[in-house]
Amino acid sequence: MTRWLVALLLVAGCGGLGPSVADQPNTLTTMGFGLPDEHATARVKVFRDRRPEVDLRVNEGALDEQQFLSAVAADDPPDLVYADRRKLGGYAARGAVQDLGPCLRRHQVDLKVFREAAVRQVTYAGTVYGVPDFFSVRVLILNNPVLREAGVDPATLSTTDWQRLAETTAKLARTEDGRLRRIGFDPRVPEFVALWAKANGADLIGDEPHLDDPRVVEAVRYTTGLVRAQGGWAAFKAFRDTFDSFGANNEFVTGQVAAMAMDSWYVNTIAANSPDADVTVAPFTDRQGNPLTEAGGQAWAIPQGARHPELACEFIATMTAADTWVTAAKARRDALAEKGKPYSGTFTGNRAADEKIFSEVYDPRGIRVLEQGVRVLQSVQDKAFALPPNPAASDLVRSWESAVTRVLLGQQSPEESMAQARREADRAITRVGGR
Amino acid sequence: MASAREARAGWLFVLPWVAGFLLLTAGPMLYSLFLSFTHYDLLKPARFAGMSNYREMLQDERAAKALWNTVFFTLLHVPLQIVLALGLASLLRRAGRSAGFFRTVLFLPTMTPPVALAALFLLLLNGQNGAINAMLGWFGFTGPQWTTDPAWIKPGLVLMSLWTAGSTAVLYLAALTRVPGERYEAARLDGASPWRQFWHVTLPGISGTVYFTLIVNTIASLQVFTEAYTMFFGARPSTPAEGDAALFYVIYLFQEAFGSLRMGYASALAWVLFLVIAAITALQVRLSRDYVHYEDRA
């Protein structure tokens, strides 16, 4: 009996030391990618139809950075990783992902058809480490009835004239019994501080951090001042936390927000949950009045040590090809149509795909927020900027967001806080050997 | 011979635990001690760094802030938890036949998953339309911004932490029922007031249990993580909107390890926390000799 037990324990124990799934031939494993809707399932089907012999294993869920890097360190990485493009530079600098140049040439993937800002995000030190997938931008969303009621023409609200925007914000914000009841304008800081700094003519980072640049400091002072003028950060944030942003009674329907800067995906959310909401989507503009936006989205990359890099490359080429995107867009449109819902289009990093999708598949079904909003979103796609990849990207974002938060909370002046952020950023870059 | 056989059998019985402890606890602990003297980012081999991680901690403002937040929380949470639990246990003791029902009711909150609890209290504590401020409003008080004002975030978390006082109360109830009734009778005959009965009979009678909960709650408070992380770091793991007001030590350790991938520095943080907990526990053990009374050692 004892011998059997020992033998069983040995067998069970050795189970963990055998070859992993990634070692099996004709197997592709992904990390950070899920199958939530037709954008994913239809594209995966295209690949599976082309390569039925491949056992594609999609590891659902958002990317767990530590899990991913541990897998690479343990020489047991997935074949593909799906990550936020802003983080890819850090992975590249650490040697966690592969140079995709040769692979893309073999599969004749032309990066010129991808949006410039997205390509910039996946290029580190002149080498391409990823292929852009979705593409998002940042715009203004205006609550027409609230603006009109306050005597503000939605067509005139913009981020060009900062003095005027501050005055309009004060006019639109509403406080009752000492409590904030309506946000006049939400600048979305600290998340959008890079966009505000760019609008003021400064990049937060270039070859080195510019966090203490006077133009950045001015942008921080201005945006935090907008919040302070609306009751201060504690009340402002607490009020924002009460919004039912993903429901039919979102902040635009209830009139809790007059205007705000926001990511483009929220236009879809409003259209899906409150199609009758009377809102205007407007471009964010710099201080000269030029449309300006910040790019975001994900990218596909192949981890260092992946067992099937050639197959992984073929998968990436397939998933990001214009025809595959169009197939997915049609599947998405049809699925939504069955539920009687509009299809708001899909914004991808592939410009050729977007052109086909919006000319052949897009189906707004007369919903005004989509018809008006999507035109604006399309018009700013190529106006997007992206911060350059940086090996200390996570630490840099933390340094400037913490700095803006300190100013919002009144703990430091903009000058002091951004100077501290600069010191922290310098230390982070030095630490990861980015200099 | 028999005793040697018994000893062997005993070792065999404890072998799985010993093996598990050595492989899964002691081994990783020693490895983290080694890592604390290195720079290690998971991908490149660890580089020996001497004492530099420990030296850096001395100048790290966020580490100091995180430590202060944690100590502040512990100093508020532990005494309040003990006092509240003791009060609840005293009430339960008088509940008579319905004690079982109330014991269950008090213990139920302990069963709530910490993440659900955090989500619930984000709503209850909201300064704009949360139920707690609404209740304060009935008495004419304007409640603070519990979840967004840095000055009120830690008190709000302490308030939330009292939600689980029921588990401690159940322990105290068990201890209270073991205090011999004749001691109270003797105290009453001597004319002791209820307060003096509590101070001189009840408290010494349950001091062992109070001491146990003091140590366990102190250690748990110094490692507070889940609820605060869910409430304030879930949406933006690196920079919550409330600044560093809810940055507890283990959260900072987690950020350094898995956000910045500074495994060496995070290991140093972990060892310092271990030493702080060990020192506080040692102090509590020392003080217990004078204040804790055990029946079987009387």
XYZ file of C-alpha atoms in Angstrom:
733
model
C 0.000 0.000 0.000
C 2.778 2.401 1.027
C 4.721 1.649 -2.153
C 1.678 2.435 -4.259
C 1.161 5.656 -2.402
C 4.784 6.718 -2.915
C 4.585 5.801 -6.601
C 1.391 7.821 -6.970
C 2.961 10.830 -5.295
C 6.018 10.601 -7.528
C 3.898 10.397 -10.653
C 1.740 13.311 -9.504
C 4.807 15.304 -8.576
C 6.470 14.735 -11.916
C 3.378 15.912 -13.713
C 4.457 19.503 -13.267
C 7.885 18.909 -14.731
C 6.821 17.560 -18.101
C 6.617 19.469 -21.367
C 4.214 22.398 -21.313
C 1.368 22.988 -23.744
C 3.509 25.514 -25.570
C 5.993 22.766 -26.495
C 3.459 20.745 -28.456
C 3.714 20.992 -32.246
C 1.077 22.964 -34.142
C -0.092 24.626 -30.970
C -0.479 28.359 -30.438
C -1.018 29.820 -26.990
C -2.036 33.414 -26.363
C -1.924 35.600 -23.263
C -3.920 38.793 -22.652
C -6.473 38.156 -25.384
C -10.095 37.197 -24.873
C -13.102 36.319 -26.987
C -15.733 38.751 -25.726
C -17.428 39.506 -29.056
C -17.340 38.988 -32.809
C -14.313 41.252 -33.226
C -12.356 38.479 -31.561
C -14.303 35.329 -32.431
C -14.723 36.090 -36.138
C -11.059 36.952 -36.580
C -9.982 33.829 -34.719
C -12.315 31.831 -36.981
C -10.582 33.248 -40.066
C -7.282 31.934 -38.755
C -8.749 28.588 -37.723
C -10.335 28.145 -41.153
C -6.973 28.792 -42.776
C -4.998 26.601 -40.407
C -7.430 23.935 -39.113
C -4.574 21.727 -37.995
C -3.387 24.307 -35.462
C -4.555 23.918 -31.889
C -5.150 27.567 -30.932
C -5.478 28.020 -27.192
C -6.807 31.417 -26.162
C -6.001 32.160 -22.540
C -8.940 34.432 -21.692
C -8.562 37.476 -19.482
C -6.620 40.708 -19.374
C -2.852 40.533 -19.480
C -1.264 39.819 -16.123
C 2.111 41.466 -16.543
C 3.770 39.533 -13.775
C 2.443 36.226 -15.088
C 3.667 37.088 -18.574
C 7.149 38.173 -17.540
C 7.497 35.219 -15.171
C 6.588 32.897 -18.045
C 9.238 34.509 -20.235
C 11.812 34.331 -17.427
C 10.989 30.659 -16.871
C 11.454 30.018 -20.597
C 7.847 28.901 -20.843
C 6.243 31.863 -22.592
C 3.026 31.873 -24.613
C 3.406 32.119 -28.380
C 1.605 35.439 -28.487
C 1.007 38.295 -26.119
C -1.736 40.908 -26.484
C -0.796 44.043 -24.581
C -1.421 47.748 -24.171
C 0.816 49.410 -26.755
C 2.148 51.857 -24.170
C 3.706 48.975 -22.252
C 5.381 47.319 -25.203
C 8.470 49.555 -25.044
C 9.137 48.330 -21.528
C 8.881 44.705 -22.615
C 11.158 45.371 -25.586
C 13.763 47.114 -23.428
C 13.728 44.155 -21.062
C 14.138 41.711 -23.952
C 10.768 40.104 -23.293
C 9.448 40.371 -26.863
C 10.935 39.650 -30.265
C 11.880 41.886 -33.163
C 9.029 41.398 -35.630
C 10.796 42.952 -38.618
C 11.838 39.732 -40.384
C 8.487 38.062 -39.655
C 6.494 40.987 -41.029
C 8.617 41.047 -44.189
C 8.061 37.311 -44.726
C 4.313 37.771 -44.410
C 4.354 40.971 -46.460
C 2.737 43.006 -43.703
C 3.046 46.623 -44.794
C 3.224 48.823 -41.706
C 2.577 51.876 -43.870
C -1.122 51.009 -43.901
C -1.170 51.207 -40.099
C -1.726 54.503 -38.342
C 1.489 56.352 -37.673
C 0.851 56.931 -33.969
C 0.118 53.244 -33.431
C 3.280 52.176 -35.254
C 5.274 54.645 -33.196
C 3.983 53.003 -30.029
C 5.247 49.573 -31.093
C 8.632 50.738 -32.344
C 11.432 50.853 -29.801
C 14.947 52.008 -30.717
C 14.127 51.683 -34.420
C 12.889 48.096 -34.169
C 9.267 47.006 -34.515
C 8.129 44.766 -31.653
C 4.394 44.611 -32.204
C 1.523 44.979 -34.653
C -1.267 47.405 -33.685
C -4.743 45.993 -33.154
C -7.544 48.362 -32.006
C -7.091 52.130 -32.108
C -8.746 54.584 -29.754
C -8.615 58.368 -29.537
C -9.696 61.063 -27.101
C -12.399 63.635 -27.822
C -14.899 65.945 -26.132
C -18.460 64.855 -25.408
C -20.956 67.662 -24.885
C -24.387 67.427 -23.299
C -26.491 69.548 -25.690
C -29.625 70.197 -23.553
C -27.554 71.188 -20.520
C -25.371 73.520 -22.565
C -28.324 75.145 -24.302
C -30.168 75.594 -21.027
C -27.138 77.501 -19.729
C -27.061 79.598 -22.880
C -23.958 77.922 -24.300
C -23.962 76.925 -27.951
C -22.414 73.416 -28.147
C -20.668 74.445 -31.348
C -18.680 77.066 -29.458
C -17.374 74.926 -26.606
C -13.780 73.977 -27.259
C -10.432 73.556 -25.537
C -8.750 76.201 -27.702
C -9.292 79.249 -25.502
C -8.454 78.157 -21.980
C -9.721 81.350 -20.345
C -13.052 81.049 -22.102
C -13.329 77.356 -21.247
C -12.786 78.169 -17.571
C -15.546 80.770 -17.687
C -17.899 78.370 -19.462
C -17.082 75.659 -16.934
C -18.007 77.975 -14.071
C -21.247 78.812 -15.842
C -22.167 75.153 -16.421
C -21.211 73.689 -13.040
C -23.990 73.558 -10.475
C -23.755 73.308 -6.701
C -26.758 72.940 -4.380
C -26.690 72.894 -0.576
C -22.907 72.877 -0.709
C -22.877 69.744 -2.834
C -21.799 69.454 -6.447
C -24.826 68.576 -8.584
C -23.390 69.042 -12.060
C -19.887 68.998 -13.487
C -19.473 71.842 -15.943
C -16.421 70.462 -17.676
C -14.360 67.445 -16.710
C -10.782 67.679 -18.020
C -10.146 64.031 -17.047
C -6.916 64.602 -15.254
C -4.604 63.039 -14.304
C -5.311 60.467 -17.060
C -5.397 63.008 -19.905
C -2.536 65.219 -18.755
C -0.364 64.197 -21.723
C -3.076 65.487 -24.059
C -3.392 68.814 -22.206
C 0.384 69.236 -22.167
C 0.530 68.511 -25.894
C -2.234 71.044 -26.472
C 0.038 73.523 -24.730
C 2.932 72.597 -27.004
C 4.852 70.154 -24.804
C 5.452 66.399 -24.877
C 5.565 64.792 -21.462
C 8.411 62.580 -22.604
C 10.730 62.588 -25.562
C 14.332 61.455 -25.438
C 14.058 62.362 -21.781
C 11.153 63.315 -19.490
C 9.891 66.895 -19.822
C 7.637 66.731 -16.815
C 8.904 69.996 -15.326
C 8.642 71.902 -18.618
C 6.886 75.227 -17.888
C 4.246 74.396 -20.510
C 3.492 71.094 -18.776
C 3.319 72.882 -15.434
C 0.938 75.427 -16.945
C -1.311 72.644 -18.278
C -1.338 70.992 -14.856
C -2.147 74.286 -13.142
C -4.968 74.999 -15.587
C -6.663 71.603 -15.519
C -6.400 71.169 -11.751
C -7.757 74.709 -11.429
C -10.831 73.682 -13.419
C -11.476 70.922 -10.900
C -10.799 73.165 -7.921
C -13.311 75.668 -9.249
C -15.955 72.929 -9.246
C -15.812 72.065 -5.570
C -12.337 70.554 -5.316
C -11.073 67.093 -6.086
C -12.653 65.237 -3.141
C -16.195 66.391 -3.946
C -15.620 66.227 -7.715
C -14.373 62.632 -7.600
C -17.016 61.498 -5.094
C -19.710 62.963 -7.360
C -18.203 61.263 -10.406
C -18.165 57.947 -8.531
C -21.956 58.086 -8.301
C -22.442 58.033 -12.094
C -24.064 55.061 -13.777
C -21.698 55.473 -16.725
C -22.534 52.151 -18.363
C -26.269 52.303 -17.893
C -29.280 53.899 -19.516
C -29.179 56.608 -16.856
C -25.631 57.657 -17.524
C -24.300 61.102 -16.603
C -25.372 62.605 -19.927
C -28.939 61.388 -19.620
C -29.234 62.564 -16.014
C -27.547 65.892 -16.764
C -24.828 65.326 -14.155
C -22.175 66.319 -16.688
C -22.285 69.206 -19.129
C -19.095 68.396 -21.011
C -16.026 66.260 -20.663
C -12.944 64.947 -22.376
C -13.243 61.211 -22.899
C -11.963 58.128 -24.720
C -13.679 57.412 -28.030
C -15.132 54.081 -26.918
C -17.552 55.948 -24.697
C -19.416 57.171 -27.779
C -20.352 53.529 -28.453
C -21.400 53.086 -24.845
C -23.731 56.073 -24.995
C -25.184 54.922 -28.328
C -25.756 51.398 -27.045
C -27.274 52.297 -23.667
C -29.001 55.590 -24.325
C -29.414 55.970 -28.094
C -31.654 59.007 -27.655
C -29.100 60.940 -25.622
C -28.610 64.360 -27.186
C -24.848 64.761 -27.183
C -22.281 66.260 -29.500
C -18.886 64.718 -30.063
C -16.261 67.374 -30.735
C -12.550 67.178 -31.365
C -10.159 68.142 -28.619
C -8.136 71.107 -29.894
C -4.785 72.634 -29.060
C -4.460 76.289 -28.111
C -4.159 77.256 -31.760
C -7.451 75.554 -32.551
C -6.007 72.529 -34.332
C -7.677 69.173 -33.684
C -5.492 67.013 -31.475
C -5.923 63.618 -29.910
C -3.976 60.906 -28.117
C -3.747 57.362 -29.464
C -4.397 54.256 -27.423
C -5.002 50.590 -28.029
C -3.434 47.172 -27.987
C -0.816 45.355 -30.002
C 0.154 41.792 -30.744
C 3.714 40.719 -29.989
C 5.720 37.514 -29.882
C 7.460 36.837 -26.559
C 11.128 35.957 -26.439
C 11.495 32.186 -26.345
C 8.101 31.491 -27.959
C 8.043 27.905 -29.265
C 6.203 28.665 -32.523
C 7.264 32.135 -33.650
C 6.558 31.474 -37.330
C 3.032 30.290 -36.643
C 2.534 33.180 -34.234
C 3.628 35.621 -36.912
C 1.156 34.122 -39.356
C -1.557 34.495 -36.722
C -0.696 38.173 -36.156
C -0.622 38.863 -39.893
C -4.031 37.220 -40.258
C -5.640 38.915 -37.265
C -4.544 42.411 -38.281
C -5.133 42.147 -42.030
C -7.752 44.455 -43.524
C -9.867 41.594 -44.909
C -9.960 39.854 -41.529
C -11.074 43.053 -39.826
C -13.830 43.504 -42.405
C -15.009 39.925 -41.831
C -15.118 40.609 -38.100
C -16.922 43.912 -38.614
C -19.623 42.180 -40.680
C -20.033 39.483 -38.042
C -20.310 42.144 -35.343
C -22.830 44.170 -37.372
C -24.969 41.095 -38.031
C -24.924 40.025 -34.398
C -25.998 43.500 -33.276
C -28.648 43.688 -36.003
C -30.235 40.509 -34.620
C -30.700 42.396 -31.343
C -32.008 45.431 -33.214
C -28.929 47.461 -32.322
C -26.781 49.697 -34.538
C -23.201 48.931 -35.490
C -20.974 51.886 -34.735
C -18.001 50.716 -36.748
C -14.650 49.466 -35.559
C -11.593 51.638 -35.222
C -8.461 49.615 -35.857
C -4.797 50.456 -36.194
C -5.078 49.415 -39.840
C -6.151 52.407 -41.929
C -7.095 50.240 -44.927
C -9.377 48.139 -42.718
C -11.120 51.221 -41.335
C -11.766 52.611 -44.798
C -13.499 49.395 -45.857
C -15.404 49.016 -42.608
C -16.817 52.538 -42.674
C -17.654 52.436 -46.364
C -19.102 48.900 -46.508
C -20.163 47.713 -43.048
C -20.920 50.678 -40.775
C -24.622 50.707 -39.824
C -25.615 53.580 -37.488
C -29.377 53.064 -38.043
C -30.111 56.739 -37.768
C -28.752 57.140 -34.245
C -27.579 60.711 -34.124
C -24.763 60.289 -31.618
C -23.202 57.758 -33.953
C -23.837 59.576 -37.207
C -22.371 62.791 -35.846
C -19.823 61.280 -33.482
C -18.273 58.745 -35.818
C -17.601 61.486 -38.397
C -15.632 63.376 -35.763
C -13.795 60.276 -34.631
C -12.824 59.492 -38.219
C -11.603 63.035 -38.767
C -9.145 62.906 -35.858
C -7.705 59.425 -36.359
C -4.639 60.733 -38.160
C -4.304 63.707 -35.838
C -3.336 61.415 -33.007
C -0.035 61.608 -31.235
C 1.544 58.922 -29.124
C 4.179 59.178 -26.454
C 7.312 57.318 -27.496
C 7.838 53.866 -25.992
C 9.966 53.921 -22.911
C 11.520 51.075 -20.930
C 10.223 52.635 -17.716
C 6.768 53.410 -19.121
C 4.805 52.189 -16.087
C 6.965 54.155 -13.663
C 6.792 57.290 -15.801
C 3.011 57.192 -15.972
C 2.926 56.716 -12.209
C 5.269 59.651 -11.624
C 3.233 62.164 -13.619
C -0.192 60.914 -12.594
C 0.848 60.970 -8.929
C 2.184 64.472 -9.402
C -1.079 65.759 -10.864
C -3.011 63.991 -8.112
C -0.906 65.750 -5.480
C -1.805 69.086 -7.076
C -5.475 68.105 -7.271
C -5.410 67.302 -3.579
C -3.704 70.604 -2.789
C -0.664 68.855 -1.357
C 1.861 70.550 -3.644
C 2.075 73.394 -6.119
C 2.218 72.424 -9.801
C 5.886 73.490 -9.979
C 6.940 71.461 -6.930
C 4.936 68.433 -7.889
C 6.093 68.244 -11.491
C 9.702 68.822 -10.421
C 9.363 65.863 -8.078
C 7.797 63.844 -10.900
C 10.772 64.691 -13.108
C 13.213 63.445 -10.455
C 11.228 60.236 -9.993
C 11.062 59.684 -13.757
C 14.810 60.224 -14.137
C 15.489 57.706 -11.387
C 13.125 55.153 -12.964
C 14.749 55.449 -16.383
C 18.238 55.168 -14.918
C 17.151 52.139 -12.906
C 15.930 50.147 -15.900
C 18.986 51.116 -17.931
C 17.066 53.251 -20.341
C 19.906 55.733 -20.508
C 11.426 0.254 21.008
C 7.805 1.219 21.140
C 8.670 4.849 21.735
C 11.130 4.864 18.798
C 8.398 3.448 16.583
C 5.985 6.045 17.872
C 8.511 8.780 17.266
C 9.035 7.552 13.703
C 5.299 7.405 13.148
C 4.969 10.890 14.563
C 7.572 12.222 12.189
C 5.882 10.493 9.294
C 2.602 12.113 10.232
C 4.127 15.585 10.388
C 6.320 14.995 7.332
C 3.799 16.412 4.809
C 3.512 19.606 6.850
C 7.283 19.863 7.379
C 7.935 19.232 3.682
C 5.293 21.786 2.723
C 6.717 24.323 5.150
C 10.280 23.866 3.950
C 9.404 23.864 0.246
C 6.562 26.371 0.119
C 7.280 28.741 3.006
C 10.827 28.545 4.353
C 12.368 28.028 0.903
C 10.694 31.069 -0.719
C 11.416 33.129 2.413
C 15.110 32.378 2.230
C 15.070 33.055 -1.513
C 13.378 36.404 -0.937
C 16.046 37.199 1.682
C 18.669 36.522 -0.981
C 16.738 38.622 -3.535
C 16.575 41.532 -1.097
C 20.320 41.956 -1.625
C 19.968 42.018 -5.429
C 18.443 43.960 -8.290
C 16.093 41.575 -10.097
C 13.384 42.307 -12.689
C 12.318 38.707 -13.476
C 13.926 38.701 -16.921
C 17.571 39.503 -16.399
C 19.609 37.492 -13.874
C 19.655 38.924 -10.372
C 22.599 41.295 -9.780
C 24.119 41.474 -6.303
C 23.420 44.908 -4.854
C 24.634 44.596 -1.284
C 22.622 46.710 1.137
C 21.492 49.224 -1.507
C 17.821 48.170 -1.389
C 17.759 48.651 2.373
C 19.591 51.971 2.086
C 17.097 53.119 -0.555
C 14.225 52.353 1.800
C 15.601 54.845 4.291
C 15.229 57.607 1.701
C 12.018 56.366 0.088
C 9.226 58.811 0.948
C 6.516 56.483 -0.342
C 7.779 53.603 1.805
C 7.696 55.893 4.844
C 4.210 57.092 3.916
C 3.010 53.509 3.420
C 4.459 52.469 6.781
C 2.826 55.418 8.535
C -0.543 54.687 6.894
C -0.291 51.083 8.042
C 0.675 51.955 11.608
C -2.108 54.571 11.758
C -4.663 52.010 10.587
C -3.398 49.419 13.076
C -3.469 51.850 16.002
C -7.097 52.684 15.280
C -8.382 49.347 14.068
C -7.021 46.974 16.712
C -8.293 48.735 19.882
C -11.625 49.625 18.277
C -12.113 46.068 17.058
C -11.371 44.676 20.527
C -13.635 47.160 22.333
C -16.505 46.715 19.881
C -16.193 42.925 19.926
C -16.113 42.902 23.701
C -19.229 45.067 23.811
C -21.032 42.811 21.358
C -19.975 39.695 23.255
C -21.260 41.185 26.530
C -24.600 41.916 24.886
C -24.735 38.427 23.380
C -24.181 36.910 26.796
C -27.351 38.583 27.964
C -29.331 37.533 24.903
C -30.606 34.376 26.550
C -32.281 31.866 24.271
C -31.886 34.016 21.186
C -28.076 34.127 21.621
C -27.622 31.523 18.883
C -29.504 33.648 16.383
C -27.592 36.820 17.190
C -24.283 34.934 17.223
C -24.990 33.827 13.656
C -26.060 37.319 12.613
C -22.885 38.832 14.055
C -20.682 36.248 12.418
C -22.282 36.491 8.965
C -20.413 39.659 7.877
C -17.150 37.762 8.346
C -18.287 35.467 5.547
C -18.539 38.363 3.071
C -15.732 38.158 0.502
C -13.338 41.091 1.023
C -13.758 42.325 -2.553
C -17.552 42.393 -2.231
C -17.176 44.152 1.114
C -14.944 46.804 -0.466
C -17.382 47.390 -3.320
C -20.248 47.664 -0.842
C -18.439 50.189 1.337
C -17.459 52.298 -1.674
C -21.195 52.879 -2.061
C -21.968 53.240 1.647
C -19.108 55.670 2.253
C -19.609 57.829 -0.841
C -19.533 61.420 0.356
C -22.183 62.579 -2.099
C -24.954 60.034 -1.748
C -23.660 57.255 0.529
C -25.876 55.775 3.245
C -23.452 56.604 6.061
C -23.493 60.329 5.336
C -27.239 60.155 4.850
C -27.556 58.738 8.381
C -25.231 61.407 9.749
C -27.475 63.918 8.013
C -30.477 62.730 10.098
C -28.641 64.023 13.161
C -27.652 67.279 11.527
C -24.072 66.333 10.660
C -22.534 66.908 7.261
C -20.505 63.782 6.615
C -17.030 63.952 5.131
C -15.864 62.681 1.745
C -14.845 59.302 3.160
C -13.622 57.869 -0.139
C -11.982 60.857 -1.788
C -10.660 63.180 0.921
C -7.193 61.942 1.976
C -7.850 63.055 5.567
C -10.887 60.756 5.841
C -9.847 57.743 3.794
C -8.088 55.888 6.602
C -10.857 56.546 9.166
C -13.306 55.275 6.533
C -11.264 52.112 6.103
C -11.138 51.618 9.862
C -14.916 51.986 9.973
C -15.220 49.363 7.269
C -12.803 47.031 9.048
C -15.127 46.923 12.079
C -17.626 45.092 9.872
C -15.885 41.852 10.799
C -15.818 42.454 14.560
C -18.338 39.614 14.895
C -15.683 36.939 14.520
C -13.715 38.382 17.442
C -16.945 38.816 19.398
C -17.715 35.111 19.055
C -14.305 34.277 20.551
C -14.915 36.665 23.428
C -18.352 35.179 24.024
C -16.788 31.735 24.402
C -14.222 33.184 26.812
C -16.872 35.048 28.835
C -18.899 31.898 29.381
C -15.829 30.249 30.912
C -15.380 32.882 33.633
C -16.611 31.152 36.833
C -19.887 32.606 38.088
C -18.818 32.373 41.727
C -16.219 35.098 41.149
C -18.928 37.530 40.181
C -20.939 36.393 43.183
C -17.974 37.023 45.481
C -17.370 40.422 43.869
C -20.988 41.395 44.336
C -20.870 40.303 47.980
C -17.845 42.568 48.403
C -19.928 45.420 46.955
C -18.107 45.695 43.604
C -19.835 47.866 41.033
C -20.502 46.445 37.546
C -17.482 48.386 36.221
C -15.205 46.996 38.935
C -16.585 43.511 38.270
C -15.676 43.934 34.605
C -12.236 45.331 35.365
C -11.261 42.874 38.113
C -13.161 39.724 37.194
C -14.185 39.701 33.553
C -11.087 41.182 31.959
C -8.557 38.991 33.831
C -10.800 36.017 33.065
C -10.694 36.550 29.338
C -7.239 38.143 29.120
C -5.794 35.115 27.326
C -8.358 35.444 24.534
C -7.951 39.222 24.371
C -4.192 38.744 24.122
C -4.632 36.212 21.308
C -6.917 38.530 19.324
C -4.563 41.463 19.964
C -1.667 39.598 18.363
C -3.695 38.168 15.467
C -5.426 41.480 14.680
C -2.169 43.418 14.901
C -0.457 41.088 12.460
C -3.469 41.178 10.095
C -3.668 44.977 10.283
C -0.008 45.376 9.451
C -0.657 43.261 6.354
C -3.886 45.006 5.289
C -4.280 44.794 1.514
C -7.396 43.436 -0.178
C -10.131 45.884 0.800
C -7.958 48.986 0.372
C -6.563 47.738 -2.926
C -10.030 46.961 -4.284
C -11.446 50.320 -3.218
C -8.636 52.616 -4.256
C -6.272 50.792 -6.591
C -8.623 48.617 -8.636
C -9.268 51.115 -11.421
C -5.791 52.617 -11.515
C -3.317 50.262 -9.873
C -0.347 52.618 -9.896
C -1.885 55.995 -9.104
C -5.229 56.060 -7.353
C -7.220 59.259 -7.560
C -6.912 59.741 -3.811
C -3.131 59.957 -3.836
C -1.211 57.927 -1.279
C -3.797 58.156 1.517
C -4.669 54.460 1.171
C -1.180 53.312 0.255
C -0.586 50.617 2.832
C 2.740 48.891 3.191
C 1.797 45.627 1.486
C 0.134 47.530 -1.366
C 3.356 49.469 -1.910
C 5.305 46.222 -1.760
C 2.953 44.742 -4.372
C 3.324 47.807 -6.620
C 7.103 47.658 -6.469
C 7.164 43.906 -7.151
C 4.508 43.535 -9.818
C 4.109 47.074 -11.174
C 7.710 48.188 -11.352
C 9.131 44.637 -11.402
C 11.633 45.501 -8.664
C 11.703 42.117 -7.007
C 14.874 42.872 -5.043
C 13.495 46.056 -3.521
C 10.114 44.447 -2.862
C 11.863 41.567 -1.075
C 13.708 44.068 1.110
C 10.377 45.744 1.912
C 8.923 42.337 2.811
C 11.782 41.509 5.176
C 11.539 44.848 6.922
C 7.819 44.244 7.444
C 8.598 40.786 8.782
C 11.059 42.283 11.267
C 8.593 45.005 12.309
C 5.869 42.404 12.932
C 8.316 40.175 14.800
C 9.423 43.089 16.995
C 5.858 44.170 17.786
C 4.828 40.600 18.546
C 7.866 40.144 20.794
C 6.918 43.322 22.649
C 3.355 42.090 23.054
C 4.621 38.741 24.366
C 6.829 40.543 26.865
C 3.978 42.743 28.085
C 1.623 39.775 28.303
C 3.628 38.302 31.184
C 2.349 41.049 33.448
C -1.187 41.423 32.152
C -2.385 38.069 30.831
C -3.847 35.544 33.210
C -4.205 31.858 32.298
C -6.466 29.642 34.418
C -4.313 26.525 34.018
C -1.185 28.406 35.152
C -2.841 29.964 38.146
